[in-house]
Short mmCIF file of C-alpha atoms in Angstrom, two decimals:
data_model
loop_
_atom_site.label_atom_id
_atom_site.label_comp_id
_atom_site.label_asym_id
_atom_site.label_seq_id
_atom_site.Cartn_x
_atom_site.Cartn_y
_atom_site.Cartn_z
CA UNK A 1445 207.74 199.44 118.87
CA UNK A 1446 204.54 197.38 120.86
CA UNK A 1447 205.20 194.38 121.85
CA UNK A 1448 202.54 192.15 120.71
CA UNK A 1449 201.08 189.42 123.38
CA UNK A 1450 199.22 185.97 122.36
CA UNK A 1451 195.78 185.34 123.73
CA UNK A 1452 195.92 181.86 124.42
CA UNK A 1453 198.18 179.44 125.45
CA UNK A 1454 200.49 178.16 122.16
CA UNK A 1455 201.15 174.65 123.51
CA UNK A 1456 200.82 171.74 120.62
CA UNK A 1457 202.53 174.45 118.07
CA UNK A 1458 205.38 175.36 120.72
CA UNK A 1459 205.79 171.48 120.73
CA UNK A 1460 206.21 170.94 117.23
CA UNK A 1461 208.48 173.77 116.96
CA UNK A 1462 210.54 172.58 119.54
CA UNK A 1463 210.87 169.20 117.95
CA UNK A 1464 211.52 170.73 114.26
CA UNK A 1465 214.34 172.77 116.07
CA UNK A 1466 215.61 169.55 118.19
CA UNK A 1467 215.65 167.10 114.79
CA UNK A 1468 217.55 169.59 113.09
CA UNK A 1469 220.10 170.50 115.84
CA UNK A 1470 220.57 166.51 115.82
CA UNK A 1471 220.36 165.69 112.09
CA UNK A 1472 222.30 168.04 110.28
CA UNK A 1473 225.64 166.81 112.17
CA UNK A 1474 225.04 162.94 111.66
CA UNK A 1475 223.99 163.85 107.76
CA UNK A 1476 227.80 164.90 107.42
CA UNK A 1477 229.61 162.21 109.44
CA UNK A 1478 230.60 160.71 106.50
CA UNK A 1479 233.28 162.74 103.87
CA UNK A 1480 232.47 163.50 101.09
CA UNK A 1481 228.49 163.76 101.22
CA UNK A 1482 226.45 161.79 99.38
CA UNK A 1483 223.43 162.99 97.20
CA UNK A 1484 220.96 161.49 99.26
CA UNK A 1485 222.39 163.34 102.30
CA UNK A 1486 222.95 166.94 101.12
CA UNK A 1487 218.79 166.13 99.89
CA UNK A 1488 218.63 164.91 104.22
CA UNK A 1489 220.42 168.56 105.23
CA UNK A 1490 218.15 170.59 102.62
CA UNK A 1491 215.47 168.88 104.51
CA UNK A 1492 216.62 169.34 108.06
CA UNK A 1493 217.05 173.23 107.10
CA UNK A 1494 213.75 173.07 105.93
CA UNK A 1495 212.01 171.93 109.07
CA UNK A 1496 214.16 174.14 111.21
CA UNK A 1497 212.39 177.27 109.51
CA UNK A 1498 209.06 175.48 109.66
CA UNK A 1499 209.46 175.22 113.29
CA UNK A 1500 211.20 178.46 114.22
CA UNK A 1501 208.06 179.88 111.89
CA UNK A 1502 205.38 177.74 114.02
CA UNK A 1503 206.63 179.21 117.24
CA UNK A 1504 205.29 182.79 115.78
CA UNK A 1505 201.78 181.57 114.08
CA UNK A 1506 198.95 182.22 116.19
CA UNK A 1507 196.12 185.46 117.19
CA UNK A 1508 198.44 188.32 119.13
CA UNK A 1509 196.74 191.57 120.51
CA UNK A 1510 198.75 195.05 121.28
CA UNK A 1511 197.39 198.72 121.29
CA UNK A 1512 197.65 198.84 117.48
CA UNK A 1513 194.93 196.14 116.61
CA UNK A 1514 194.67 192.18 116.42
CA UNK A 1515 196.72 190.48 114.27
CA UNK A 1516 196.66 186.73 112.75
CA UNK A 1517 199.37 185.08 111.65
CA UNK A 1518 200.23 181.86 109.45
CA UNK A 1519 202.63 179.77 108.58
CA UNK A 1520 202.80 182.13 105.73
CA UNK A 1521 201.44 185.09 106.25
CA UNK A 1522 200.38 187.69 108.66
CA UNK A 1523 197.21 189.66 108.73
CA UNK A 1524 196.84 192.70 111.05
CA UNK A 1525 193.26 194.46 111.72
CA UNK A 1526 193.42 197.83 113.03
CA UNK A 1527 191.23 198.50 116.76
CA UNK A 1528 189.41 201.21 114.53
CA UNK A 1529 188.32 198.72 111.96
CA UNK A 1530 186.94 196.56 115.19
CA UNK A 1531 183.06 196.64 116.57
CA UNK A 1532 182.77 193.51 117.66
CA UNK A 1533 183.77 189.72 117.29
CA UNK A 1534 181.47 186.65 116.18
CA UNK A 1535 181.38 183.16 115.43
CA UNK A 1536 180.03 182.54 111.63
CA UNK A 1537 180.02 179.60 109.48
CA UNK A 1538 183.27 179.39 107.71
CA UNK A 1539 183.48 179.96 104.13
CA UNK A 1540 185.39 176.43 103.81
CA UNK A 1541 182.42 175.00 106.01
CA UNK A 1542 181.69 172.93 102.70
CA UNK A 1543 184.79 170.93 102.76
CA UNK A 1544 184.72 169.93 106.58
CA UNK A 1545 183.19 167.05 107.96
CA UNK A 1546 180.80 168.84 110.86
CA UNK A 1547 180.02 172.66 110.67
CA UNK A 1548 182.76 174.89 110.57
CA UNK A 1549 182.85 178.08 112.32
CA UNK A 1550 185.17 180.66 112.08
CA UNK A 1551 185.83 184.12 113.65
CA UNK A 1552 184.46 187.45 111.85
CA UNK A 1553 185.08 190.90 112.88
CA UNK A 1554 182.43 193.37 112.46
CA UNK A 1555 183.45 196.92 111.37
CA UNK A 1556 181.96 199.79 112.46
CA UNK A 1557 180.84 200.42 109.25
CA UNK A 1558 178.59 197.58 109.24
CA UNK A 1559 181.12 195.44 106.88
CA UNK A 1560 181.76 191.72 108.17
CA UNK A 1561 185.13 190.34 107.26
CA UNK A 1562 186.30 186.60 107.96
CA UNK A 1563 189.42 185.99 109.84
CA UNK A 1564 191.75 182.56 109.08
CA UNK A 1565 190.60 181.52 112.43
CA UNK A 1566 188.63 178.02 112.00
CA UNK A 1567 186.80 175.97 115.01
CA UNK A 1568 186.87 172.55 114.34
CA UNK A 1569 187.59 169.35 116.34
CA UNK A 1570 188.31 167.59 112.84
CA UNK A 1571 191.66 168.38 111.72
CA UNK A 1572 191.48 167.39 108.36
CA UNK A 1573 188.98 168.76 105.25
CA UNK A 1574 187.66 167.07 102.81
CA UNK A 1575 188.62 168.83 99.12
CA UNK A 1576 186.82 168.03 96.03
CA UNK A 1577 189.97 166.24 94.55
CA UNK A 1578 188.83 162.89 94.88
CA UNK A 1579 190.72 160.75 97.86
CA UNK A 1580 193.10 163.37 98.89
CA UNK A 1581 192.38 164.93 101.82
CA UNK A 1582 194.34 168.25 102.67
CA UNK A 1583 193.78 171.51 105.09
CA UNK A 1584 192.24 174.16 103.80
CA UNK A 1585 194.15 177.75 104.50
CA UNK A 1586 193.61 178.84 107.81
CA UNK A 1587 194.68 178.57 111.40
CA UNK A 1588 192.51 175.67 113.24
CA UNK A 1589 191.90 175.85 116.85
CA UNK A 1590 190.06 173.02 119.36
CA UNK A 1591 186.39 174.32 120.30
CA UNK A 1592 187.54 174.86 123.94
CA UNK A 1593 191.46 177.14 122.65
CA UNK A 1594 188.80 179.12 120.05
CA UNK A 1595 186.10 179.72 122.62
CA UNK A 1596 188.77 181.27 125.05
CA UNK A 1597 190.74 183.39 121.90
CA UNK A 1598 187.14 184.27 121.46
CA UNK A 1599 186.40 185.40 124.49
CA UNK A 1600 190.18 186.82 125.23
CA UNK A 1601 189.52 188.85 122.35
CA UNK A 1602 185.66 190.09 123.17
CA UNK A 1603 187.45 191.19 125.83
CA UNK A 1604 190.36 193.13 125.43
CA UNK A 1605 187.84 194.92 122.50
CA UNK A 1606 185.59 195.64 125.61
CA UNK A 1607 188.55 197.15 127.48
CA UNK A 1608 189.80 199.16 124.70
CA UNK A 1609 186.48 200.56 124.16
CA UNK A 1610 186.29 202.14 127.80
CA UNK A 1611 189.46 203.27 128.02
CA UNK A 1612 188.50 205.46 124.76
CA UNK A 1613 185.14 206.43 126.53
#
């Protein structure tokens, strides 16, 4: 099996992981101090377990490259694009760009074919996006990197494309 490698540097997700992991590791054993367990602290443990597979997920979302192809992965989900399917990278406006407060961009591959197809990567220096649901604000799906972290995944990813493509020459 290949051993797929991030292209950028996973900081403020590591972070939160780490701290998921920590409040768990710390929480669970003070939410059973007391014998027998109350209602409101087998609800505490439920959520304690909860974060602790939030955070052990985070540490694995991100964009990863190995020989096989590029591959994008959620909270969620996990989306892998072959090196075959690949011609090149490019910023677009995101679908979503609608619901955020400046303009959105997000990462498309081109095929070969000629086919575009966007990726869950978003550039945005606004966290949160404005839905249609009156006051609530939410996230739309996707995986939301700084302008400077999604100019270097960008570029990371232009070129290990670039290398792959001589190496096949």
């Amino acid at each position: 099996m290949v051993r797929w490698h991030r292209v950028y540097a996973p900081l403020g997700r590591r972070v939160l992981g780490w701290l998921a992991v920590a409040a768990v590791v710390v929480g669970v054993p003070l939410v059973f101090l007391r014998h027998p367990p109350e209602p409101v602290q087998a609800v505490t443990a439920c959520g304690a377990v909860v974060l602790l597979l939030l955070g052990v997920r985070m540490r694995f979302v991100g964009v990863f490259v190995n020989d096989q192809g590029v591959k994008f992965s959620l909270t969620m989900n996990d989306e892998i694009v072959p090196w075959a399917q690949i011609a090149a990278f490019e910023p677009r406006r995101a679908t979503i760009a609608q619901w955020l407060f400046e303009p959105g961009l997000s990462l498309w591959i081109l095929a070969p074919d000629g086919s575009v197809r966007e990726t869950p990567l978003i550039r945005s220096s606004v966290w949160m996006i404005k839905q249609r649901m009156g006051r609530r604000t939410t996230p739309a799906p996707g995986f939301y990197l700084a302008e400077p972290a999604f100019d270097e995944v960008l570029r990371r990813l232009r070129q290990e494309l670039a290398e792959r493509s001589t190496a096949a020459d």
